[in-house]
JSON list of C-alpha atoms in Angstrom, two decimals:
[
{"chain": "A", "resi": 1, "resn": "UNK", "atom": "CA", "xyz": [161.82, 54.55, 359.75]},
{"chain": "A", "resi": 2, "resn": "UNK", "atom": "CA", "xyz": [164.52, 57.25, 359.69]},
{"chain": "A", "resi": 3, "resn": "UNK", "atom": "CA", "xyz": [164.84, 60.31, 361.97]},
{"chain": "A", "resi": 4, "resn": "UNK", "atom": "CA", "xyz": [166.82, 63.44, 361.12]},
{"chain": "A", "resi": 5, "resn": "UNK", "atom": "CA", "xyz": [167.36, 66.86, 362.71]},
{"chain": "A", "resi": 6, "resn": "UNK", "atom": "CA", "xyz": [167.68, 69.86, 360.41]},
{"chain": "A", "resi": 7, "resn": "UNK", "atom": "CA", "xyz": [168.31, 73.58, 360.74]},
{"chain": "A", "resi": 8, "resn": "UNK", "atom": "CA", "xyz": [166.13, 75.29, 358.20]},
{"chain": "A", "resi": 9, "resn": "UNK", "atom": "CA", "xyz": [164.66, 78.58, 357.06]},
{"chain": "A", "resi": 10, "resn": "UNK", "atom": "CA", "xyz": [160.93, 78.16, 357.48]},
{"chain": "A", "resi": 11, "resn": "UNK", "atom": "CA", "xyz": [158.34, 80.28, 355.77]},
{"chain": "A", "resi": 12, "resn": "UNK", "atom": "CA", "xyz": [155.13, 80.30, 357.74]},
{"chain": "A", "resi": 13, "resn": "UNK", "atom": "CA", "xyz": [151.89, 81.47, 356.19]},
{"chain": "A", "resi": 14, "resn": "UNK", "atom": "CA", "xyz": [149.45, 83.49, 358.22]},
{"chain": "A", "resi": 15, "resn": "UNK", "atom": "CA", "xyz": [145.97, 83.42, 356.73]},
{"chain": "A", "resi": 16, "resn": "UNK", "atom": "CA", "xyz": [143.65, 86.40, 357.09]},
{"chain": "A", "resi": 17, "resn": "UNK", "atom": "CA", "xyz": [139.90, 86.59, 356.68]},
{"chain": "A", "resi": 18, "resn": "UNK", "atom": "CA", "xyz": [138.64, 85.30, 353.29]},
{"chain": "A", "resi": 19, "resn": "UNK", "atom": "CA", "xyz": [137.97, 87.92, 350.63]},
{"chain": "A", "resi": 20, "resn": "UNK", "atom": "CA", "xyz": [135.09, 87.68, 348.17]},
{"chain": "A", "resi": 21, "resn": "UNK", "atom": "CA", "xyz": [135.25, 89.49, 344.82]},
{"chain": "A", "resi": 22, "resn": "UNK", "atom": "CA", "xyz": [133.06, 89.66, 341.74]},
{"chain": "A", "resi": 23, "resn": "UNK", "atom": "CA", "xyz": [134.59, 89.12, 338.32]},
{"chain": "A", "resi": 24, "resn": "UNK", "atom": "CA", "xyz": [133.73, 88.28, 334.72]},
{"chain": "A", "resi": 25, "resn": "UNK", "atom": "CA", "xyz": [135.02, 85.74, 332.23]},
{"chain": "A", "resi": 26, "resn": "UNK", "atom": "CA", "xyz": [136.81, 87.70, 329.51]},
{"chain": "A", "resi": 27, "resn": "UNK", "atom": "CA", "xyz": [138.20, 84.76, 327.49]},
{"chain": "A", "resi": 28, "resn": "UNK", "atom": "CA", "xyz": [138.24, 80.96, 327.40]},
{"chain": "A", "resi": 29, "resn": "UNK", "atom": "CA", "xyz": [141.19, 78.76, 326.43]},
{"chain": "A", "resi": 30, "resn": "UNK", "atom": "CA", "xyz": [140.34, 75.08, 326.66]},
{"chain": "A", "resi": 31, "resn": "UNK", "atom": "CA", "xyz": [139.81, 74.47, 330.41]},
{"chain": "A", "resi": 32, "resn": "UNK", "atom": "CA", "xyz": [141.45, 77.75, 331.46]},
{"chain": "A", "resi": 33, "resn": "UNK", "atom": "CA", "xyz": [139.62, 80.99, 332.25]},
{"chain": "A", "resi": 34, "resn": "UNK", "atom": "CA", "xyz": [140.77, 84.58, 331.84]},
{"chain": "A", "resi": 35, "resn": "UNK", "atom": "CA", "xyz": [139.11, 86.79, 334.47]},
{"chain": "A", "resi": 36, "resn": "UNK", "atom": "CA", "xyz": [139.13, 90.56, 334.78]},
{"chain": "A", "resi": 37, "resn": "UNK", "atom": "CA", "xyz": [140.79, 90.91, 338.21]},
{"chain": "A", "resi": 38, "resn": "UNK", "atom": "CA", "xyz": [144.48, 90.62, 339.13]},
{"chain": "A", "resi": 39, "resn": "UNK", "atom": "CA", "xyz": [147.10, 91.36, 341.75]},
{"chain": "A", "resi": 40, "resn": "UNK", "atom": "CA", "xyz": [145.80, 94.89, 342.33]},
{"chain": "A", "resi": 41, "resn": "UNK", "atom": "CA", "xyz": [142.92, 93.19, 344.18]},
{"chain": "A", "resi": 42, "resn": "UNK", "atom": "CA", "xyz": [145.15, 90.59, 345.85]},
{"chain": "A", "resi": 43, "resn": "UNK", "atom": "CA", "xyz": [145.09, 87.74, 343.28]},
{"chain": "A", "resi": 44, "resn": "UNK", "atom": "CA", "xyz": [148.65, 86.37, 343.11]},
{"chain": "A", "resi": 45, "resn": "UNK", "atom": "CA", "xyz": [150.26, 83.78, 340.83]},
{"chain": "A", "resi": 46, "resn": "UNK", "atom": "CA", "xyz": [150.14, 80.27, 342.37]},
{"chain": "A", "resi": 47, "resn": "UNK", "atom": "CA", "xyz": [147.23, 81.24, 344.64]},
{"chain": "A", "resi": 48, "resn": "UNK", "atom": "CA", "xyz": [144.30, 78.86, 345.00]},
{"chain": "A", "resi": 49, "resn": "UNK", "atom": "CA", "xyz": [140.95, 80.59, 344.58]},
{"chain": "A", "resi": 50, "resn": "UNK", "atom": "CA", "xyz": [137.42, 79.25, 344.85]},
{"chain": "A", "resi": 51, "resn": "UNK", "atom": "CA", "xyz": [135.13, 80.23, 341.99]},
{"chain": "A", "resi": 52, "resn": "UNK", "atom": "CA", "xyz": [131.36, 79.92, 341.88]},
{"chain": "A", "resi": 53, "resn": "UNK", "atom": "CA", "xyz": [128.37, 81.35, 340.03]},
{"chain": "A", "resi": 54, "resn": "UNK", "atom": "CA", "xyz": [124.81, 82.11, 341.03]},
{"chain": "A", "resi": 55, "resn": "UNK", "atom": "CA", "xyz": [123.80, 78.55, 340.07]},
{"chain": "A", "resi": 56, "resn": "UNK", "atom": "CA", "xyz": [127.02, 76.52, 340.56]},
{"chain": "A", "resi": 57, "resn": "UNK", "atom": "CA", "xyz": [128.86, 75.66, 343.76]},
{"chain": "A", "resi": 58, "resn": "UNK", "atom": "CA", "xyz": [132.44, 76.67, 344.53]},
{"chain": "A", "resi": 59, "resn": "UNK", "atom": "CA", "xyz": [135.21, 74.94, 342.56]},
{"chain": "A", "resi": 60, "resn": "UNK", "atom": "CA", "xyz": [138.96, 75.32, 343.30]},
{"chain": "A", "resi": 61, "resn": "UNK", "atom": "CA", "xyz": [141.12, 76.97, 340.63]},
{"chain": "A", "resi": 62, "resn": "UNK", "atom": "CA", "xyz": [144.87, 77.62, 340.50]},
{"chain": "A", "resi": 63, "resn": "UNK", "atom": "CA", "xyz": [146.12, 81.06, 339.43]},
{"chain": "A", "resi": 64, "resn": "UNK", "atom": "CA", "xyz": [148.57, 80.33, 336.60]},
{"chain": "A", "resi": 65, "resn": "UNK", "atom": "CA", "xyz": [149.39, 83.94, 335.84]},
{"chain": "A", "resi": 66, "resn": "UNK", "atom": "CA", "xyz": [148.30, 87.29, 337.27]},
{"chain": "A", "resi": 67, "resn": "UNK", "atom": "CA", "xyz": [148.70, 90.84, 335.98]},
{"chain": "A", "resi": 68, "resn": "UNK", "atom": "CA", "xyz": [147.44, 94.10, 337.46]},
{"chain": "A", "resi": 69, "resn": "UNK", "atom": "CA", "xyz": [143.86, 93.71, 336.21]},
{"chain": "A", "resi": 70, "resn": "UNK", "atom": "CA", "xyz": [143.52, 90.18, 334.83]},
{"chain": "A", "resi": 71, "resn": "UNK", "atom": "CA", "xyz": [144.37, 86.60, 335.75]},
{"chain": "A", "resi": 72, "resn": "UNK", "atom": "CA", "xyz": [144.60, 83.20, 334.07]},
{"chain": "A", "resi": 73, "resn": "UNK", "atom": "CA", "xyz": [143.22, 80.34, 336.18]},
{"chain": "A", "resi": 74, "resn": "UNK", "atom": "CA", "xyz": [142.86, 76.61, 335.61]},
{"chain": "A", "resi": 75, "resn": "UNK", "atom": "CA", "xyz": [140.74, 74.05, 337.51]},
{"chain": "A", "resi": 76, "resn": "UNK", "atom": "CA", "xyz": [142.19, 71.78, 340.16]},
{"chain": "A", "resi": 77, "resn": "UNK", "atom": "CA", "xyz": [139.21, 69.45, 340.06]},
{"chain": "A", "resi": 78, "resn": "UNK", "atom": "CA", "xyz": [135.89, 70.05, 338.30]},
{"chain": "A", "resi": 79, "resn": "UNK", "atom": "CA", "xyz": [135.13, 72.57, 335.58]},
{"chain": "A", "resi": 80, "resn": "UNK", "atom": "CA", "xyz": [132.62, 75.37, 335.88]},
{"chain": "A", "resi": 81, "resn": "UNK", "atom": "CA", "xyz": [130.21, 75.52, 332.95]},
{"chain": "A", "resi": 82, "resn": "UNK", "atom": "CA", "xyz": [130.68, 79.16, 331.96]},
{"chain": "A", "resi": 83, "resn": "UNK", "atom": "CA", "xyz": [131.17, 81.24, 328.85]},
{"chain": "A", "resi": 84, "resn": "UNK", "atom": "CA", "xyz": [132.53, 84.69, 328.00]},
{"chain": "A", "resi": 85, "resn": "UNK", "atom": "CA", "xyz": [130.78, 87.44, 329.93]},
{"chain": "A", "resi": 86, "resn": "UNK", "atom": "CA", "xyz": [129.49, 85.24, 332.77]},
{"chain": "A", "resi": 87, "resn": "UNK", "atom": "CA", "xyz": [129.56, 86.69, 336.28]},
{"chain": "A", "resi": 88, "resn": "UNK", "atom": "CA", "xyz": [131.82, 84.88, 338.76]},
{"chain": "A", "resi": 89, "resn": "UNK", "atom": "CA", "xyz": [132.21, 84.99, 342.54]},
{"chain": "A", "resi": 90, "resn": "UNK", "atom": "CA", "xyz": [135.88, 84.68, 343.57]},
{"chain": "A", "resi": 91, "resn": "UNK", "atom": "CA", "xyz": [136.70, 83.69, 347.16]},
{"chain": "A", "resi": 92, "resn": "UNK", "atom": "CA", "xyz": [140.29, 83.49, 348.46]},
{"chain": "A", "resi": 93, "resn": "UNK", "atom": "CA", "xyz": [142.40, 84.08, 351.57]},
{"chain": "A", "resi": 94, "resn": "UNK", "atom": "CA", "xyz": [145.29, 86.54, 351.16]},
{"chain": "A", "resi": 95, "resn": "UNK", "atom": "CA", "xyz": [148.43, 85.13, 352.74]},
{"chain": "A", "resi": 96, "resn": "UNK", "atom": "CA", "xyz": [151.02, 87.01, 354.80]},
{"chain": "A", "resi": 97, "resn": "UNK", "atom": "CA", "xyz": [154.38, 85.27, 354.91]},
{"chain": "A", "resi": 98, "resn": "UNK", "atom": "CA", "xyz": [156.73, 85.29, 357.88]},
{"chain": "A", "resi": 99, "resn": "UNK", "atom": "CA", "xyz": [160.21, 83.74, 357.85]},
{"chain": "A", "resi": 100, "resn": "UNK", "atom": "CA", "xyz": [162.05, 82.37, 360.89]},
{"chain": "A", "resi": 101, "resn": "UNK", "atom": "CA", "xyz": [164.96, 80.07, 361.69]},
{"chain": "A", "resi": 102, "resn": "UNK", "atom": "CA", "xyz": [163.93, 76.82, 363.37]},
{"chain": "A", "resi": 103, "resn": "UNK", "atom": "CA", "xyz": [165.54, 73.57, 364.41]},
{"chain": "A", "resi": 104, "resn": "UNK", "atom": "CA", "xyz": [163.21, 70.70, 363.73]},
{"chain": "A", "resi": 105, "resn": "UNK", "atom": "CA", "xyz": [163.19, 66.93, 364.06]},
{"chain": "A", "resi": 106, "resn": "UNK", "atom": "CA", "xyz": [161.60, 65.29, 361.08]},
{"chain": "A", "resi": 107, "resn": "UNK", "atom": "CA", "xyz": [160.21, 61.77, 361.16]},
{"chain": "A", "resi": 108, "resn": "UNK", "atom": "CA", "xyz": [160.02, 60.41, 357.67]},
{"chain": "A", "resi": 109, "resn": "UNK", "atom": "CA", "xyz": [158.63, 57.10, 356.60]},
{"chain": "A", "resi": 110, "resn": "UNK", "atom": "CA", "xyz": [160.94, 55.00, 354.49]},
{"chain": "A", "resi": 111, "resn": "UNK", "atom": "CA", "xyz": [159.93, 54.57, 350.89]},
{"chain": "A", "resi": 112, "resn": "UNK", "atom": "CA", "xyz": [159.94, 50.84, 351.50]},
{"chain": "A", "resi": 113, "resn": "UNK", "atom": "CA", "xyz": [157.30, 51.33, 354.19]},
{"chain": "A", "resi": 114, "resn": "UNK", "atom": "CA", "xyz": [154.74, 52.90, 351.92]},
{"chain": "A", "resi": 115, "resn": "UNK", "atom": "CA", "xyz": [151.74, 50.68, 351.48]},
{"chain": "A", "resi": 116, "resn": "UNK", "atom": "CA", "xyz": [151.34, 49.23, 348.02]},
{"chain": "A", "resi": 117, "resn": "UNK", "atom": "CA", "xyz": [147.59, 49.61, 348.33]},
{"chain": "A", "resi": 118, "resn": "UNK", "atom": "CA", "xyz": [147.78, 53.39, 348.73]},
{"chain": "A", "resi": 119, "resn": "UNK", "atom": "CA", "xyz": [146.42, 54.92, 345.55]},
{"chain": "A", "resi": 120, "resn": "UNK", "atom": "CA", "xyz": [145.26, 58.35, 344.51]},
{"chain": "A", "resi": 121, "resn": "UNK", "atom": "CA", "xyz": [141.50, 58.50, 344.21]},
{"chain": "A", "resi": 122, "resn": "UNK", "atom": "CA", "xyz": [140.42, 58.69, 340.60]},
{"chain": "A", "resi": 123, "resn": "UNK", "atom": "CA", "xyz": [138.39, 61.68, 339.46]},
{"chain": "A", "resi": 124, "resn": "UNK", "atom": "CA", "xyz": [135.19, 61.40, 337.50]},
{"chain": "A", "resi": 125, "resn": "UNK", "atom": "CA", "xyz": [135.02, 62.44, 333.86]},
{"chain": "A", "resi": 126, "resn": "UNK", "atom": "CA", "xyz": [133.57, 65.90, 333.20]},
{"chain": "A", "resi": 127, "resn": "UNK", "atom": "CA", "xyz": [131.92, 66.68, 329.86]},
{"chain": "A", "resi": 128, "resn": "UNK", "atom": "CA", "xyz": [130.64, 70.12, 328.88]},
{"chain": "A", "resi": 129, "resn": "UNK", "atom": "CA", "xyz": [129.61, 71.68, 325.59]},
{"chain": "A", "resi": 130, "resn": "UNK", "atom": "CA", "xyz": [127.79, 74.64, 324.06]},
{"chain": "A", "resi": 131, "resn": "UNK", "atom": "CA", "xyz": [125.97, 75.63, 320.89]},
{"chain": "A", "resi": 132, "resn": "UNK", "atom": "CA", "xyz": [126.24, 79.01, 319.19]},
{"chain": "A", "resi": 133, "resn": "UNK", "atom": "CA", "xyz": [123.72, 80.14, 316.56]},
{"chain": "A", "resi": 134, "resn": "UNK", "atom": "CA", "xyz": [124.09, 83.20, 314.36]},
{"chain": "A", "resi": 135, "resn": "UNK", "atom": "CA", "xyz": [122.63, 84.88, 311.29]},
{"chain": "A", "resi": 136, "resn": "UNK", "atom": "CA", "xyz": [124.22, 87.54, 309.10]},
{"chain": "A", "resi": 137, "resn": "UNK", "atom": "CA", "xyz": [122.10, 89.16, 306.41]},
{"chain": "A", "resi": 138, "resn": "UNK", "atom": "CA", "xyz": [122.46, 92.21, 304.16]},
{"chain": "A", "resi": 139, "resn": "UNK", "atom": "CA", "xyz": [119.90, 93.71, 301.75]},
{"chain": "A", "resi": 140, "resn": "UNK", "atom": "CA", "xyz": [120.72, 96.66, 299.50]},
{"chain": "A", "resi": 141, "resn": "UNK", "atom": "CA", "xyz": [119.09, 98.68, 296.74]},
{"chain": "A", "resi": 142, "resn": "UNK", "atom": "CA", "xyz": [121.08, 100.65, 294.15]},
{"chain": "A", "resi": 143, "resn": "UNK", "atom": "CA", "xyz": [119.59, 103.24, 291.75]},
{"chain": "A", "resi": 144, "resn": "UNK", "atom": "CA", "xyz": [122.16, 104.47, 289.26]},
{"chain": "A", "resi": 145, "resn": "UNK", "atom": "CA", "xyz": [120.51, 107.81, 288.39]},
{"chain": "A", "resi": 146, "resn": "UNK", "atom": "CA", "xyz": [117.13, 109.46, 288.19]},
{"chain": "A", "resi": 147, "resn": "UNK", "atom": "CA", "xyz": [116.66, 108.53, 284.50]},
{"chain": "A", "resi": 148, "resn": "UNK", "atom": "CA", "xyz": [116.84, 104.80, 285.17]},
{"chain": "A", "resi": 149, "resn": "UNK", "atom": "CA", "xyz": [113.76, 103.66, 287.03]},
{"chain": "A", "resi": 150, "resn": "UNK", "atom": "CA", "xyz": [114.83, 100.09, 287.55]},
{"chain": "A", "resi": 151, "resn": "UNK", "atom": "CA", "xyz": [116.84, 99.61, 290.73]},
{"chain": "A", "resi": 152, "resn": "UNK", "atom": "CA", "xyz": [119.39, 96.91, 291.45]},
{"chain": "A", "resi": 153, "resn": "UNK", "atom": "CA", "xyz": [118.61, 94.76, 294.49]},
{"chain": "A", "resi": 154, "resn": "UNK", "atom": "CA", "xyz": [121.03, 92.49, 296.32]},
{"chain": "A", "resi": 155, "resn": "UNK", "atom": "CA", "xyz": [120.41, 90.12, 299.23]},
{"chain": "A", "resi": 156, "resn": "UNK", "atom": "CA", "xyz": [122.94, 87.98, 301.08]},
{"chain": "A", "resi": 157, "resn": "UNK", "atom": "CA", "xyz": [122.17, 85.60, 303.94]},
{"chain": "A", "resi": 158, "resn": "UNK", "atom": "CA", "xyz": [124.61, 83.58, 306.04]},
{"chain": "A", "resi": 159, "resn": "UNK", "atom": "CA", "xyz": [123.20, 81.40, 308.82]},
{"chain": "A", "resi": 160, "resn": "UNK", "atom": "CA", "xyz": [125.73, 79.60, 311.00]},
{"chain": "A", "resi": 161, "resn": "UNK", "atom": "CA", "xyz": [125.91, 77.21, 313.92]},
{"chain": "A", "resi": 162, "resn": "UNK", "atom": "CA", "xyz": [128.90, 76.41, 316.11]},
{"chain": "A", "resi": 163, "resn": "UNK", "atom": "CA", "xyz": [129.48, 73.61, 318.61]},
{"chain": "A", "resi": 164, "resn": "UNK", "atom": "CA", "xyz": [132.27, 73.11, 321.13]},
{"chain": "A", "resi": 165, "resn": "UNK", "atom": "CA", "xyz": [132.83, 70.14, 323.44]},
{"chain": "A", "resi": 166, "resn": "UNK", "atom": "CA", "xyz": [135.29, 69.65, 326.29]},
{"chain": "A", "resi": 167, "resn": "UNK", "atom": "CA", "xyz": [135.77, 66.31, 328.06]},
{"chain": "A", "resi": 168, "resn": "UNK", "atom": "CA", "xyz": [138.29, 65.89, 330.89]},
{"chain": "A", "resi": 169, "resn": "UNK", "atom": "CA", "xyz": [139.47, 63.03, 333.11]},
{"chain": "A", "resi": 170, "resn": "UNK", "atom": "CA", "xyz": [138.65, 60.39, 330.50]},
{"chain": "A", "resi": 171, "resn": "UNK", "atom": "CA", "xyz": [140.00, 56.85, 330.68]},
{"chain": "A", "resi": 172, "resn": "UNK", "atom": "CA", "xyz": [143.79, 56.87, 330.83]},
{"chain": "A", "resi": 173, "resn": "UNK", "atom": "CA", "xyz": [143.87, 60.48, 331.98]},
{"chain": "A", "resi": 174, "resn": "UNK", "atom": "CA", "xyz": [143.11, 61.92, 328.54]},
{"chain": "A", "resi": 175, "resn": "UNK", "atom": "CA", "xyz": [141.22, 65.12, 327.71]},
{"chain": "A", "resi": 176, "resn": "UNK", "atom": "CA", "xyz": [139.27, 65.70, 324.49]},
{"chain": "A", "resi": 177, "resn": "UNK", "atom": "CA", "xyz": [138.53, 69.00, 322.70]},
{"chain": "A", "resi": 178, "resn": "UNK", "atom": "CA", "xyz": [136.18, 69.77, 319.81]},
{"chain": "A", "resi": 179, "resn": "UNK", "atom": "CA", "xyz": [135.42, 73.18, 318.31]},
{"chain": "A", "resi": 180, "resn": "UNK", "atom": "CA", "xyz": [133.53, 73.39, 314.99]},
{"chain": "A", "resi": 181, "resn": "UNK", "atom": "CA", "xyz": [131.39, 75.79, 312.97]},
{"chain": "A", "resi": 182, "resn": "UNK", "atom": "CA", "xyz": [129.09, 75.25, 309.97]},
{"chain": "A", "resi": 183, "resn": "UNK", "atom": "CA", "xyz": [127.75, 78.07, 307.82]},
{"chain": "A", "resi": 184, "resn": "UNK", "atom": "CA", "xyz": [125.76, 78.47, 304.62]},
{"chain": "A", "resi": 185, "resn": "UNK", "atom": "CA", "xyz": [126.19, 81.46, 302.29]},
{"chain": "A", "resi": 186, "resn": "UNK", "atom": "CA", "xyz": [123.46, 82.68, 299.94]},
{"chain": "A", "resi": 187, "resn": "UNK", "atom": "CA", "xyz": [123.73, 85.59, 297.47]},
{"chain": "A", "resi": 188, "resn": "UNK", "atom": "CA", "xyz": [120.77, 86.55, 295.30]},
{"chain": "A", "resi": 189, "resn": "UNK", "atom": "CA", "xyz": [122.79, 87.59, 292.19]},
{"chain": "A", "resi": 190, "resn": "UNK", "atom": "CA", "xyz": [125.43, 84.90, 291.92]},
{"chain": "A", "resi": 191, "resn": "UNK", "atom": "CA", "xyz": [125.94, 81.28, 292.82]},
{"chain": "A", "resi": 192, "resn": "UNK", "atom": "CA", "xyz": [128.61, 80.96, 295.51]},
{"chain": "A", "resi": 193, "resn": "UNK", "atom": "CA", "xyz": [131.08, 78.14, 295.09]},
{"chain": "A", "resi": 194, "resn": "UNK", "atom": "CA", "xyz": [130.86, 75.75, 298.06]},
{"chain": "A", "resi": 195, "resn": "UNK", "atom": "CA", "xyz": [128.01, 77.59, 299.81]},
{"chain": "A", "resi": 196, "resn": "UNK", "atom": "CA", "xyz": [127.95, 75.08, 302.68]},
{"chain": "A", "resi": 197, "resn": "UNK", "atom": "CA", "xyz": [131.14, 74.91, 304.72]},
{"chain": "A", "resi": 198, "resn": "UNK", "atom": "CA", "xyz": [132.19, 73.03, 307.85]},
{"chain": "A", "resi": 199, "resn": "UNK", "atom": "CA", "xyz": [135.18, 74.43, 309.74]},
{"chain": "A", "resi": 200, "resn": "UNK", "atom": "CA", "xyz": [137.01, 72.37, 312.35]},
{"chain": "A", "resi": 201, "resn": "UNK", "atom": "CA", "xyz": [139.15, 74.56, 314.59]},
{"chain": "A", "resi": 202, "resn": "UNK", "atom": "CA", "xyz": [139.97, 72.03, 317.30]},
{"chain": "A", "resi": 203, "resn": "UNK", "atom": "CA", "xyz": [139.74, 68.23, 317.27]},
{"chain": "A", "resi": 204, "resn": "UNK", "atom": "CA", "xyz": [142.33, 66.82, 319.62]},
{"chain": "A", "resi": 205, "resn": "UNK", "atom": "CA", "xyz": [143.21, 64.60, 322.56]},
{"chain": "A", "resi": 206, "resn": "UNK", "atom": "CA", "xyz": [145.57, 65.69, 325.32]},
{"chain": "A", "resi": 207, "resn": "UNK", "atom": "CA", "xyz": [147.31, 64.06, 328.24]},
{"chain": "A", "resi": 208, "resn": "UNK", "atom": "CA", "xyz": [149.36, 65.57, 331.07]},
{"chain": "A", "resi": 209, "resn": "UNK", "atom": "CA", "xyz": [151.48, 63.16, 333.06]},
{"chain": "A", "resi": 210, "resn": "UNK", "atom": "CA", "xyz": [151.33, 63.60, 336.83]},
{"chain": "A", "resi": 211, "resn": "UNK", "atom": "CA", "xyz": [154.76, 62.25, 337.73]},
{"chain": "A", "resi": 212, "resn": "UNK", "atom": "CA", "xyz": [156.65, 63.67, 334.73]},
{"chain": "A", "resi": 213, "resn": "UNK", "atom": "CA", "xyz": [156.68, 67.25, 333.35]},
{"chain": "A", "resi": 214, "resn": "UNK", "atom": "CA", "xyz": [155.42, 65.99, 329.97]},
{"chain": "A", "resi": 215, "resn": "UNK", "atom": "CA", "xyz": [152.32, 66.88, 327.99]},
{"chain": "A", "resi": 216, "resn": "UNK", "atom": "CA", "xyz": [151.24, 65.32, 324.69]},
{"chain": "A", "resi": 217, "resn": "UNK", "atom": "CA", "xyz": [148.55, 66.49, 322.29]},
{"chain": "A", "resi": 218, "resn": "UNK", "atom": "CA", "xyz": [147.47, 65.05, 318.94]},
{"chain": "A", "resi": 219, "resn": "UNK", "atom": "CA", "xyz": [145.02, 66.06, 316.20]},
{"chain": "A", "resi": 220, "resn": "UNK", "atom": "CA", "xyz": [144.15, 69.66, 315.28]},
{"chain": "A", "resi": 221, "resn": "UNK", "atom": "CA", "xyz": [144.74, 72.05, 318.16]},
{"chain": "A", "resi": 222, "resn": "UNK", "atom": "CA", "xyz": [145.81, 75.53, 319.19]},
{"chain": "A", "resi": 223, "resn": "UNK", "atom": "CA", "xyz": [149.49, 75.46, 320.13]},
{"chain": "A", "resi": 224, "resn": "UNK", "atom": "CA", "xyz": [149.75, 77.38, 323.41]},
{"chain": "A", "resi": 225, "resn": "UNK", "atom": "CA", "xyz": [153.53, 76.99, 323.46]},
{"chain": "A", "resi": 226, "resn": "UNK", "atom": "CA", "xyz": [154.22, 78.68, 320.10]},
{"chain": "A", "resi": 227, "resn": "UNK", "atom": "CA", "xyz": [155.05, 82.37, 320.45]},
{"chain": "A", "resi": 228, "resn": "UNK", "atom": "CA", "xyz": [153.33, 83.09, 317.13]},
{"chain": "A", "resi": 229, "resn": "UNK", "atom": "CA", "xyz": [150.16, 81.15, 318.06]},
{"chain": "A", "resi": 230, "resn": "UNK", "atom": "CA", "xyz": [148.03, 79.43, 315.46]},
{"chain": "A", "resi": 231, "resn": "UNK", "atom": "CA", "xyz": [146.58, 75.96, 314.96]},
{"chain": "A", "resi": 232, "resn": "UNK", "atom": "CA", "xyz": [148.56, 72.82, 314.28]},
{"chain": "A", "resi": 233, "resn": "UNK", "atom": "CA", "xyz": [147.71, 69.49, 312.64]},
{"chain": "A", "resi": 234, "resn": "UNK", "atom": "CA", "xyz": [149.86, 66.72, 314.06]},
{"chain": "A", "resi": 235, "resn": "UNK", "atom": "CA", "xyz": [151.50, 65.69, 317.33]},
{"chain": "A", "resi": 236, "resn": "UNK", "atom": "CA", "xyz": [152.89, 67.92, 320.09]},
{"chain": "A", "resi": 237, "resn": "UNK", "atom": "CA", "xyz": [155.18, 66.74, 322.88]},
{"chain": "A", "resi": 238, "resn": "UNK", "atom": "CA", "xyz": [155.94, 69.43, 325.44]},
{"chain": "A", "resi": 239, "resn": "UNK", "atom": "CA", "xyz": [158.57, 68.77, 328.11]},
{"chain": "A", "resi": 240, "resn": "UNK", "atom": "CA", "xyz": [158.45, 71.11, 331.10]},
{"chain": "A", "resi": 241, "resn": "UNK", "atom": "CA", "xyz": [155.90, 72.84, 333.28]},
{"chain": "A", "resi": 242, "resn": "UNK", "atom": "CA", "xyz": [155.62, 75.90, 335.52]},
{"chain": "A", "resi": 243, "resn": "UNK", "atom": "CA", "xyz": [158.38, 74.57, 337.79]},
{"chain": "A", "resi": 244, "resn": "UNK", "atom": "CA", "xyz": [160.61, 72.71, 335.28]},
{"chain": "A", "resi": 245, "resn": "UNK", "atom": "CA", "xyz": [161.27, 74.84, 332.20]}
]
């Protein structure tokens, strides 16, 4: 056990009454949500906010980035099962910071005194997914002139189905992402080459290390760290985080 006395600049945080706001999901990026409120309404970067819906209980989210009228948040624990356009209830406590000089005596437990049996509680796996169905169809009739009685008819039909899956906190601390779409194209006048198509936009595993600022991702995925965006096929190793560039 070691004891030390320090003179330090302390920043104390004074919490005020919780604020409750209503927002909407404007975009989804893996487990992150873009919402349509920002620092104009008091949402600040690095804040912790509690988000709920009419049917789901509050879940803590961290504000990764905040602009005047939008914010990017990511879950600290569970995921809310939401999609673009869903209504959200945001609850948070605005903080007022006060700085003062203090002399304090700190009792710190030696590293050697930490119990070997102390472990961080493991979190349960969370799996969520959604289906999207769509149908595009066009029918047209062309009559060249009044002397030609026979008209030219065209019909095109394109049904499609999409499926996305997100699994977090899997064995070993891995996350899994899947985003696919299948469509069929029919045209009444011509045969379309490869009328049935399956598109795979995201099929990847991801792991963020807790003790190191390292993130790995493998498969087909959207590269969030590339300034030009786009999807990659391969392996990504990112070193750094919000605190270690």
